[in-house]
């Protein structure tokens, strides 16, 4: 398979990790390029469930090299927890897991700012994961961040940590009007202990990736979140703090654009969103409850119930445009089984006008009324289907309708269950 980047086309949790795990077999180096432990990436293999927040989802496959790129903000304690969990499951990461020396760290004080900032917003809070992501990226662009490579020189790490800590203290006290109860010395003591374990993982990964590519190795870039959580192109301010679209793979891994040959957009067969913000096709009725129950739509990071709604082709078309998507992977088709009819949003109406385009600002987006096509559903359970020809004709029709509404982009994969084996390959690349 050529080098490919995997992105979410909706608001995250599209099933990216399942597809990444599946495609890892055909790749050599898997690279996370943005986000942090706000991501929750689930892979299920032979009944064993792995949930990754930082470690790339390719790690389960023996021999594959996994990289946490410079664009990721890394909570080192969470990273080590994932390494420990993998070791407990009998998966060795030795020599095949790296963190870029340029990746910024998420430190305990970033989480404190995240929480204080959310509570100060009251009703208009974003509904963040509370993992300190926004404040860590804010420190990065304010040039007061601490990077993984700073751990090499303990004095420098301490100096930068103390400056960041003092700035966080001011922010929290201002936002929260309450004392800042983190203990600087205690955190530094903890980091001085884990530092020795972390150092072997920290590398200049852009050189590694460059050399791997020259040696003919295949690269798979693992996106986190989804297109509409992108800080520029998403439903701002109800977004995350990084660029989640495919272009971010270059800056977040340290490669040029010609290192990426394909972009695979992961599309859930319906839509979900965690956290606040507009969601035109949201279902607050029993169908929404059914999608949540059958699809087990509860956040992999926070356990929050995900808001559920119909498939929105306006969004996915915009995602195709923004990411340069060349193939789609349609996930969770099995969840729709049993519905007598399924709705698909084809376009919007805003203030009485029809539009096929995603509105340019969130105020307009909040006023959108979705316009639907109604498609006949299928009764039969499809979770055991192995080939495209095993699917009922109504499910095939649903896939074709989505393809027609999405610029004719073919599906590479149709996923009919959470297990690695519940994957139908449709079209090669
Ligand atoms: P990601 O963040 O995009 O990697 O997605 P998550 O892992 O947060 O959420 C997707 C959830 O759906 C996980 O619990 C997966 O195990 C599950 N899943 C993935 N693909 C399918 C599928 O085709 N059918 C069903 N029923 N579950 C799936
Ligand atoms: P994966 O990679 C779904 C959402 C949060 C919140 C907003 C901002 O698993 O698809 P943040 O903590 O990033 O500042 O929160 O973004 N969010 C996600 N929603 N899946 C994710 O990741 C998400 N990562 C962040 O719920 O609305
Ligand atoms: Mg997720």
mmCIF file of C-alpha atoms in Angstrom, residues 32-390:
data_model
loop_
_atom_site.group_PDB
_atom_site.id
_atom_site.type_symbol
_atom_site.label_atom_id
_atom_site.label_comp_id
_atom_site.label_asym_id
_atom_site.label_seq_id
_atom_site.Cartn_x
_atom_site.Cartn_y
_atom_site.Cartn_z
ATOM 1 C CA UNK A 32 0.595 9.989 15.210
ATOM 2 C CA UNK A 33 0.940 13.619 14.141
ATOM 3 C CA UNK A 34 -1.410 15.777 16.249
ATOM 4 C CA UNK A 35 -3.663 15.858 19.297
ATOM 5 C CA UNK A 36 -2.808 14.219 22.567
ATOM 6 C CA UNK A 37 -4.465 11.992 25.097
ATOM 7 C CA UNK A 38 -7.812 13.594 24.276
ATOM 8 C CA UNK A 39 -7.912 10.857 21.610
ATOM 9 C CA UNK A 40 -9.378 7.477 22.515
ATOM 10 C CA UNK A 41 -8.544 4.899 19.881
ATOM 11 C CA UNK A 42 -10.053 1.441 20.287
ATOM 12 C CA UNK A 43 -8.804 -1.738 18.663
ATOM 13 C CA UNK A 44 -10.335 -5.148 19.315
ATOM 14 C CA UNK A 45 -8.450 -8.263 18.286
ATOM 15 C CA UNK A 46 -9.772 -11.725 19.169
ATOM 16 C CA UNK A 47 -11.871 -10.276 21.985
ATOM 17 C CA UNK A 48 -8.933 -8.362 23.523
ATOM 18 C CA UNK A 49 -9.720 -4.641 23.724
ATOM 19 C CA UNK A 50 -6.963 -2.018 23.584
ATOM 20 C CA UNK A 51 -7.693 1.696 24.055
ATOM 21 C CA UNK A 52 -4.860 3.999 23.011
ATOM 22 C CA UNK A 53 -4.652 7.685 23.818
ATOM 23 C CA UNK A 54 -1.095 8.400 22.687
ATOM 24 C CA UNK A 55 0.612 5.262 21.443
ATOM 25 C CA UNK A 56 -0.195 4.715 17.742
ATOM 26 C CA UNK A 57 -2.788 2.010 17.117
ATOM 27 C CA UNK A 58 -0.365 0.042 14.941
ATOM 28 C CA UNK A 59 1.624 -1.107 17.978
ATOM 29 C CA UNK A 60 -0.315 -4.352 18.392
ATOM 30 C CA UNK A 61 1.131 -5.750 15.177
ATOM 31 C CA UNK A 62 4.559 -7.275 15.881
ATOM 32 C CA UNK A 63 7.549 -5.684 14.212
ATOM 33 C CA UNK A 64 5.858 -2.416 13.222
ATOM 34 C CA UNK A 65 7.533 0.831 14.282
ATOM 35 C CA UNK A 66 5.318 3.443 15.953
ATOM 36 C CA UNK A 67 6.110 7.117 16.354
ATOM 37 C CA UNK A 68 4.544 9.883 18.398
ATOM 38 C CA UNK A 69 5.330 12.843 16.164
ATOM 39 C CA UNK A 70 6.373 16.387 17.024
ATOM 40 C CA UNK A 71 2.827 17.687 16.448
ATOM 41 C CA UNK A 72 1.449 15.634 19.327
ATOM 42 C CA UNK A 73 1.260 17.046 22.860
ATOM 43 C CA UNK A 74 2.399 14.261 25.145
ATOM 44 C CA UNK A 75 1.351 13.461 28.676
ATOM 45 C CA UNK A 76 4.377 11.367 29.623
ATOM 46 C CA UNK A 77 2.670 9.669 32.566
ATOM 47 C CA UNK A 78 -0.205 8.562 30.318
ATOM 48 C CA UNK A 79 2.320 7.379 27.721
ATOM 49 C CA UNK A 80 4.113 5.172 30.252
ATOM 50 C CA UNK A 81 0.792 3.789 31.471
ATOM 51 C CA UNK A 82 0.016 2.673 27.922
ATOM 52 C CA UNK A 83 3.448 1.102 27.594
ATOM 53 C CA UNK A 84 2.862 -0.780 30.878
ATOM 54 C CA UNK A 85 -0.581 -1.961 29.748
ATOM 55 C CA UNK A 86 0.902 -3.229 26.501
ATOM 56 C CA UNK A 87 3.644 -5.083 28.360
ATOM 57 C CA UNK A 88 1.010 -6.660 30.606
ATOM 58 C CA UNK A 89 -0.782 -7.878 27.474
ATOM 59 C CA UNK A 90 2.483 -9.471 26.329
ATOM 60 C CA UNK A 91 3.258 -6.845 23.665
ATOM 61 C CA UNK A 92 6.836 -5.638 23.629
ATOM 62 C CA UNK A 93 7.483 -2.092 22.427
ATOM 63 C CA UNK A 94 11.216 -2.356 22.758
ATOM 64 C CA UNK A 95 13.073 -0.600 19.947
ATOM 65 C CA UNK A 96 9.893 0.134 17.998
ATOM 66 C CA UNK A 97 8.229 2.988 19.833
ATOM 67 C CA UNK A 98 9.554 6.558 19.704
ATOM 68 C CA UNK A 99 8.562 10.051 20.723
ATOM 69 C CA UNK A 100 9.811 13.053 18.796
ATOM 70 C CA UNK A 101 12.230 15.193 20.785
ATOM 71 C CA UNK A 102 10.259 18.192 19.506
ATOM 72 C CA UNK A 103 6.890 17.046 20.880
ATOM 73 C CA UNK A 104 5.569 19.391 23.544
ATOM 74 C CA UNK A 105 4.647 17.983 26.926
ATOM 75 C CA UNK A 106 1.287 18.161 28.618
ATOM 76 C CA UNK A 107 2.115 18.799 32.261
ATOM 77 C CA UNK A 108 -0.186 18.592 35.299
ATOM 78 C CA UNK A 109 -0.568 22.362 35.326
ATOM 79 C CA UNK A 110 -2.059 22.258 31.805
ATOM 80 C CA UNK A 111 -4.854 20.046 33.077
ATOM 81 C CA UNK A 112 -5.489 22.489 35.911
ATOM 82 C CA UNK A 113 -5.825 25.367 33.407
ATOM 83 C CA UNK A 114 -8.102 23.262 31.180
ATOM 84 C CA UNK A 115 -10.442 22.536 34.074
ATOM 85 C CA UNK A 116 -10.400 26.102 35.425
ATOM 86 C CA UNK A 117 -11.030 27.519 31.964
ATOM 87 C CA UNK A 118 -13.991 25.190 31.396
ATOM 88 C CA UNK A 119 -15.594 26.025 34.721
ATOM 89 C CA UNK A 120 -15.106 29.763 34.138
ATOM 90 C CA UNK A 121 -17.006 29.484 30.827
ATOM 91 C CA UNK A 122 -20.126 28.181 32.561
ATOM 92 C CA UNK A 123 -22.919 27.404 30.057
ATOM 93 C CA UNK A 124 -20.697 28.155 27.065
ATOM 94 C CA UNK A 125 -18.018 25.630 28.020
ATOM 95 C CA UNK A 126 -16.508 23.601 25.172
ATOM 96 C CA UNK A 127 -16.908 20.248 26.911
ATOM 97 C CA UNK A 128 -13.207 19.411 26.579
ATOM 98 C CA UNK A 129 -11.775 16.080 27.645
ATOM 99 C CA UNK A 130 -9.982 17.857 30.519
ATOM 100 C CA UNK A 131 -6.652 16.411 29.347
ATOM 101 C CA UNK A 132 -4.860 19.752 29.192
ATOM 102 C CA UNK A 133 -4.654 19.795 25.398
ATOM 103 C CA UNK A 134 -5.634 23.428 24.707
ATOM 104 C CA UNK A 135 -3.325 24.884 27.377
ATOM 105 C CA UNK A 136 -0.384 22.744 26.183
ATOM 106 C CA UNK A 137 -0.807 23.956 22.592
ATOM 107 C CA UNK A 138 -1.270 27.517 23.902
ATOM 108 C CA UNK A 139 2.093 27.299 25.706
ATOM 109 C CA UNK A 140 3.670 25.876 22.549
ATOM 110 C CA UNK A 141 2.665 28.847 20.399
ATOM 111 C CA UNK A 142 3.364 31.281 23.233
ATOM 112 C CA UNK A 143 6.904 29.854 23.239
ATOM 113 C CA UNK A 144 6.808 28.875 26.891
ATOM 114 C CA UNK A 145 6.272 25.144 26.264
ATOM 115 C CA UNK A 146 8.423 22.280 27.525
ATOM 116 C CA UNK A 147 9.479 19.701 24.943
ATOM 117 C CA UNK A 148 10.279 16.022 25.256
ATOM 118 C CA UNK A 149 13.909 16.738 24.279
ATOM 119 C CA UNK A 150 14.245 19.079 27.284
ATOM 120 C CA UNK A 151 14.214 15.992 29.489
ATOM 121 C CA UNK A 152 17.749 15.246 28.285
ATOM 122 C CA UNK A 153 19.061 18.126 30.361
ATOM 123 C CA UNK A 154 17.403 18.027 33.748
ATOM 124 C CA UNK A 155 18.391 21.596 34.707
ATOM 125 C CA UNK A 156 16.861 22.991 31.559
ATOM 126 C CA UNK A 157 13.713 20.927 32.058
ATOM 127 C CA UNK A 158 13.350 22.238 35.626
ATOM 128 C CA UNK A 159 13.891 25.826 34.556
ATOM 129 C CA UNK A 160 11.251 25.634 31.801
ATOM 130 C CA UNK A 161 8.878 23.689 34.021
ATOM 131 C CA UNK A 162 9.093 26.341 36.743
ATOM 132 C CA UNK A 163 8.375 29.170 34.274
ATOM 133 C CA UNK A 164 5.364 27.263 32.888
ATOM 134 C CA UNK A 165 4.182 26.422 36.382
ATOM 135 C CA UNK A 166 4.305 30.084 37.488
ATOM 136 C CA UNK A 167 2.390 31.199 34.403
ATOM 137 C CA UNK A 168 -0.235 28.450 34.974
ATOM 138 C CA UNK A 169 -0.633 29.479 38.605
ATOM 139 C CA UNK A 170 -1.464 33.029 37.541
ATOM 140 C CA UNK A 171 -3.944 31.845 34.928
ATOM 141 C CA UNK A 172 -5.770 29.448 37.222
ATOM 142 C CA UNK A 173 -6.017 31.952 40.045
ATOM 143 C CA UNK A 174 -7.380 34.538 37.630
ATOM 144 C CA UNK A 175 -9.857 32.205 35.920
ATOM 145 C CA UNK A 176 -10.981 30.293 38.915
ATOM 146 C CA UNK A 177 -10.696 32.857 41.641
ATOM 147 C CA UNK A 178 -9.403 30.003 43.775
ATOM 148 C CA UNK A 179 -5.995 28.803 45.021
ATOM 149 C CA UNK A 180 -3.835 26.713 42.732
ATOM 150 C CA UNK A 181 -3.201 23.558 44.689
ATOM 151 C CA UNK A 182 -0.519 21.782 42.631
ATOM 152 C CA UNK A 183 2.788 21.096 44.338
ATOM 153 C CA UNK A 184 5.724 22.055 42.114
ATOM 154 C CA UNK A 185 8.351 20.096 44.017
ATOM 155 C CA UNK A 186 6.243 16.969 44.139
ATOM 156 C CA UNK A 187 5.637 17.009 40.362
ATOM 157 C CA UNK A 188 9.331 17.595 39.634
ATOM 158 C CA UNK A 189 10.221 14.720 41.943
ATOM 159 C CA UNK A 190 7.807 12.459 39.999
ATOM 160 C CA UNK A 191 9.295 13.523 36.658
ATOM 161 C CA UNK A 192 12.839 13.019 37.894
ATOM 162 C CA UNK A 193 11.865 9.418 38.607
ATOM 163 C CA UNK A 194 10.136 8.662 35.280
ATOM 164 C CA UNK A 195 12.741 10.537 33.247
ATOM 165 C CA UNK A 196 15.125 7.563 33.056
ATOM 166 C CA UNK A 197 12.345 5.401 31.631
ATOM 167 C CA UNK A 198 11.348 8.031 29.088
ATOM 168 C CA UNK A 199 14.736 8.978 27.645
ATOM 169 C CA UNK A 200 15.194 5.852 25.495
ATOM 170 C CA UNK A 201 11.957 6.648 23.655
ATOM 171 C CA UNK A 202 12.920 10.232 22.743
ATOM 172 C CA UNK A 203 14.506 10.557 19.298
ATOM 173 C CA UNK A 204 14.883 12.913 16.381
ATOM 174 C CA UNK A 205 12.079 11.065 14.622
ATOM 175 C CA UNK A 206 11.999 13.149 11.430
ATOM 176 C CA UNK A 207 15.403 11.667 10.487
ATOM 177 C CA UNK A 208 14.083 8.178 11.264
ATOM 178 C CA UNK A 209 11.037 8.722 9.033
ATOM 179 C CA UNK A 210 13.110 10.183 6.194
ATOM 180 C CA UNK A 211 15.539 7.257 6.237
ATOM 181 C CA UNK A 212 12.710 4.706 6.494
ATOM 182 C CA UNK A 213 10.986 6.178 3.465
ATOM 183 C CA UNK A 214 14.212 6.177 1.449
ATOM 184 C CA UNK A 215 14.657 2.531 2.344
ATOM 185 C CA UNK A 216 11.234 1.784 0.811
ATOM 186 C CA UNK A 217 9.283 1.436 4.053
ATOM 187 C CA UNK A 218 5.588 2.303 3.945
ATOM 188 C CA UNK A 219 4.275 5.070 6.175
ATOM 189 C CA UNK A 220 0.828 5.254 7.755
ATOM 190 C CA UNK A 221 -0.115 8.554 9.406
ATOM 191 C CA UNK A 222 -2.660 8.223 12.212
ATOM 192 C CA UNK A 223 -4.968 11.202 12.607
ATOM 193 C CA UNK A 224 -6.830 11.898 15.806
ATOM 194 C CA UNK A 225 -10.139 13.715 16.406
ATOM 195 C CA UNK A 226 -12.043 14.611 13.236
ATOM 196 C CA UNK A 227 -12.250 17.240 10.498
ATOM 197 C CA UNK A 228 -14.941 19.277 12.279
ATOM 198 C CA UNK A 229 -12.855 19.483 15.446
ATOM 199 C CA UNK A 230 -10.035 21.124 13.445
ATOM 200 C CA UNK A 231 -9.094 24.442 15.066
ATOM 201 C CA UNK A 232 -9.324 26.279 11.721
ATOM 202 C CA UNK A 233 -11.910 24.388 9.695
ATOM 203 C CA UNK A 234 -14.131 22.919 12.411
ATOM 204 C CA UNK A 235 -17.127 24.275 14.285
ATOM 205 C CA UNK A 236 -15.065 26.921 16.119
ATOM 206 C CA UNK A 237 -14.951 27.500 19.088
ATOM 207 C CA UNK A 238 -16.352 23.994 19.701
ATOM 208 C CA UNK A 239 -13.188 22.353 18.402
ATOM 209 C CA UNK A 240 -9.939 20.939 19.682
ATOM 210 C CA UNK A 241 -6.689 22.918 19.661
ATOM 211 C CA UNK A 242 -4.835 21.327 16.770
ATOM 212 C CA UNK A 243 -5.250 21.012 13.025
ATOM 213 C CA UNK A 244 -6.776 17.607 12.542
ATOM 214 C CA UNK A 245 -6.889 17.546 8.748
ATOM 215 C CA UNK A 246 -4.457 15.671 6.526
ATOM 216 C CA UNK A 247 -2.228 18.709 5.873
ATOM 217 C CA UNK A 248 -1.252 18.563 9.516
ATOM 218 C CA UNK A 249 0.497 15.227 8.924
ATOM 219 C CA UNK A 250 3.375 17.052 7.228
ATOM 220 C CA UNK A 251 4.035 19.550 10.005
ATOM 221 C CA UNK A 252 3.211 17.098 12.789
ATOM 222 C CA UNK A 253 5.515 14.343 11.560
ATOM 223 C CA UNK A 254 8.178 16.446 9.847
ATOM 224 C CA UNK A 255 7.746 15.208 6.264
ATOM 225 C CA UNK A 256 7.082 16.924 2.954
ATOM 226 C CA UNK A 257 3.762 16.642 1.090
ATOM 227 C CA UNK A 258 5.146 14.199 -1.475
ATOM 228 C CA UNK A 259 5.623 11.644 1.304
ATOM 229 C CA UNK A 260 1.854 11.119 1.366
ATOM 230 C CA UNK A 261 0.198 9.405 -1.565
ATOM 231 C CA UNK A 262 -3.308 8.791 -0.290
ATOM 232 C CA UNK A 263 -5.773 10.106 2.228
ATOM 233 C CA UNK A 264 -8.320 7.691 3.649
ATOM 234 C CA UNK A 265 -11.328 9.339 5.278
ATOM 235 C CA UNK A 266 -13.036 7.377 8.009
ATOM 236 C CA UNK A 267 -16.793 7.826 7.888
ATOM 237 C CA UNK A 268 -19.188 6.492 10.462
ATOM 238 C CA UNK A 269 -22.445 5.291 8.846
ATOM 239 C CA UNK A 270 -24.229 7.832 11.071
ATOM 240 C CA UNK A 271 -22.847 10.835 13.020
ATOM 241 C CA UNK A 272 -21.728 11.287 16.633
ATOM 242 C CA UNK A 273 -20.308 14.122 18.678
ATOM 243 C CA UNK A 274 -18.952 14.333 22.246
ATOM 244 C CA UNK A 275 -18.909 17.690 23.989
ATOM 245 C CA UNK A 276 -20.801 20.844 23.110
ATOM 246 C CA UNK A 277 -21.455 22.617 19.826
ATOM 247 C CA UNK A 278 -23.968 22.542 16.992
ATOM 248 C CA UNK A 279 -25.030 19.223 15.447
ATOM 249 C CA UNK A 280 -27.779 19.633 12.821
ATOM 250 C CA UNK A 281 -28.671 15.943 12.334
ATOM 251 C CA UNK A 282 -28.684 15.115 16.054
ATOM 252 C CA UNK A 283 -31.437 12.736 17.208
ATOM 253 C CA UNK A 284 -32.705 13.321 20.707
ATOM 254 C CA UNK A 285 -35.432 10.655 20.361
ATOM 255 C CA UNK A 286 -35.548 6.866 20.728
ATOM 256 C CA UNK A 287 -33.645 6.363 17.427
ATOM 257 C CA UNK A 288 -30.765 8.400 18.885
ATOM 258 C CA UNK A 289 -30.893 6.239 22.023
ATOM 259 C CA UNK A 290 -30.878 3.102 19.889
ATOM 260 C CA UNK A 291 -27.759 4.251 17.969
ATOM 261 C CA UNK A 292 -26.027 5.015 21.294
ATOM 262 C CA UNK A 293 -26.942 1.650 22.827
ATOM 263 C CA UNK A 294 -26.253 -0.558 19.814
ATOM 264 C CA UNK A 295 -23.177 1.411 18.734
ATOM 265 C CA UNK A 296 -21.879 1.577 22.344
ATOM 266 C CA UNK A 297 -21.445 5.298 21.811
ATOM 267 C CA UNK A 298 -19.724 6.303 25.021
ATOM 268 C CA UNK A 299 -16.447 8.255 24.908
ATOM 269 C CA UNK A 300 -13.300 6.085 24.993
ATOM 270 C CA UNK A 301 -11.480 8.841 26.926
ATOM 271 C CA UNK A 302 -14.077 10.299 29.280
ATOM 272 C CA UNK A 303 -16.913 7.727 29.200
ATOM 273 C CA UNK A 304 -19.375 10.516 28.328
ATOM 274 C CA UNK A 305 -22.426 9.493 26.252
ATOM 275 C CA UNK A 306 -21.905 10.515 22.640
ATOM 276 C CA UNK A 307 -24.613 12.540 20.944
ATOM 277 C CA UNK A 308 -25.932 10.569 17.947
ATOM 278 C CA UNK A 309 -27.609 11.555 14.684
ATOM 279 C CA UNK A 310 -28.101 10.726 11.002
ATOM 280 C CA UNK A 311 -25.342 10.677 8.390
ATOM 281 C CA UNK A 312 -24.582 14.173 7.120
ATOM 282 C CA UNK A 313 -23.290 14.233 3.535
ATOM 283 C CA UNK A 314 -22.669 18.001 3.610
ATOM 284 C CA UNK A 315 -20.051 17.447 6.312
ATOM 285 C CA UNK A 316 -18.400 14.515 4.626
ATOM 286 C CA UNK A 317 -18.223 16.344 1.289
ATOM 287 C CA UNK A 318 -16.486 19.233 3.042
ATOM 288 C CA UNK A 319 -14.129 16.767 4.722
ATOM 289 C CA UNK A 320 -13.273 15.241 1.319
ATOM 290 C CA UNK A 321 -12.405 18.697 0.047
ATOM 291 C CA UNK A 322 -10.338 19.780 3.068
ATOM 292 C CA UNK A 323 -8.345 16.562 3.372
ATOM 293 C CA UNK A 324 -8.017 15.544 -0.276
ATOM 294 C CA UNK A 325 -9.633 12.207 0.502
ATOM 295 C CA UNK A 326 -9.010 9.535 -2.131
ATOM 296 C CA UNK A 327 -10.810 6.599 -0.431
ATOM 297 C CA UNK A 328 -13.426 6.281 2.278
ATOM 298 C CA UNK A 329 -13.701 3.646 4.979
ATOM 299 C CA UNK A 330 -17.314 3.258 6.086
ATOM 300 C CA UNK A 331 -17.591 2.054 9.672
ATOM 301 C CA UNK A 332 -20.340 0.851 12.033
ATOM 302 C CA UNK A 333 -22.716 -0.092 9.214
ATOM 303 C CA UNK A 334 -23.898 -2.991 11.410
ATOM 304 C CA UNK A 335 -25.313 -0.510 13.959
ATOM 305 C CA UNK A 336 -28.021 0.556 11.474
ATOM 306 C CA UNK A 337 -29.359 -3.015 11.062
ATOM 307 C CA UNK A 338 -33.001 -3.370 12.066
ATOM 308 C CA UNK A 339 -34.088 0.168 11.155
ATOM 309 C CA UNK A 340 -36.964 0.157 8.651
ATOM 310 C CA UNK A 341 -35.752 3.432 7.148
ATOM 311 C CA UNK A 342 -32.554 5.437 7.404
ATOM 312 C CA UNK A 343 -32.194 9.139 6.788
ATOM 313 C CA UNK A 344 -29.261 10.775 5.074
ATOM 314 C CA UNK A 345 -28.809 14.535 5.109
ATOM 315 C CA UNK A 346 -28.132 15.640 1.519
ATOM 316 C CA UNK A 347 -28.071 19.417 1.967
ATOM 317 C CA UNK A 348 -29.064 22.175 4.381
ATOM 318 C CA UNK A 349 -31.503 25.020 4.513
ATOM 319 C CA UNK A 350 -30.352 28.219 6.220
ATOM 320 C CA UNK A 351 -32.802 31.099 6.684
ATOM 321 C CA UNK A 352 -35.031 29.557 3.981
ATOM 322 C CA UNK A 353 -32.180 29.115 1.449
ATOM 323 C CA UNK A 354 -30.921 25.764 0.198
ATOM 324 C CA UNK A 355 -27.198 25.124 0.324
ATOM 325 C CA UNK A 356 -24.963 22.156 -0.479
ATOM 326 C CA UNK A 357 -22.065 23.778 1.339
ATOM 327 C CA UNK A 358 -20.901 23.862 4.919
ATOM 328 C CA UNK A 359 -21.709 27.335 6.323
ATOM 329 C CA UNK A 360 -18.726 29.618 6.872
ATOM 330 C CA UNK A 361 -19.386 30.383 10.522
ATOM 331 C CA UNK A 362 -20.796 28.676 13.592
ATOM 332 C CA UNK A 363 -23.609 31.225 14.105
ATOM 333 C CA UNK A 364 -25.014 30.271 10.673
ATOM 334 C CA UNK A 365 -24.341 26.614 11.319
ATOM 335 C CA UNK A 366 -26.480 26.813 14.434
ATOM 336 C CA UNK A 367 -29.432 27.892 12.253
ATOM 337 C CA UNK A 368 -29.133 25.028 9.757
ATOM 338 C CA UNK A 369 -32.077 22.722 9.042
ATOM 339 C CA UNK A 370 -31.003 19.412 7.520
ATOM 340 C CA UNK A 371 -32.844 18.121 4.443
ATOM 341 C CA UNK A 372 -33.028 14.345 4.207
ATOM 342 C CA UNK A 373 -33.301 11.506 1.708
ATOM 343 C CA UNK A 374 -35.058 8.504 3.166
ATOM 344 C CA UNK A 375 -33.452 5.181 2.305
ATOM 345 C CA UNK A 376 -34.978 1.742 3.056
ATOM 346 C CA UNK A 377 -33.152 -0.098 5.854
ATOM 347 C CA UNK A 378 -32.376 -3.787 6.255
ATOM 348 C CA UNK A 379 -33.569 -6.142 8.966
ATOM 349 C CA UNK A 380 -30.827 -8.773 8.933
ATOM 350 C CA UNK A 381 -27.755 -8.704 11.212
ATOM 351 C CA UNK A 382 -24.761 -7.987 8.954
ATOM 352 C CA UNK A 383 -21.997 -8.331 11.537
ATOM 353 C CA UNK A 384 -21.000 -11.753 10.174
ATOM 354 C CA UNK A 385 -20.710 -10.629 6.532
ATOM 355 C CA UNK A 386 -17.245 -11.354 5.141
ATOM 356 C CA UNK A 387 -17.603 -10.151 1.556
ATOM 357 C CA UNK A 388 -19.388 -7.264 -0.106
ATOM 358 C CA UNK A 389 -21.680 -9.764 -1.835
ATOM 359 C CA UNK A 390 -22.824 -11.086 1.593
#
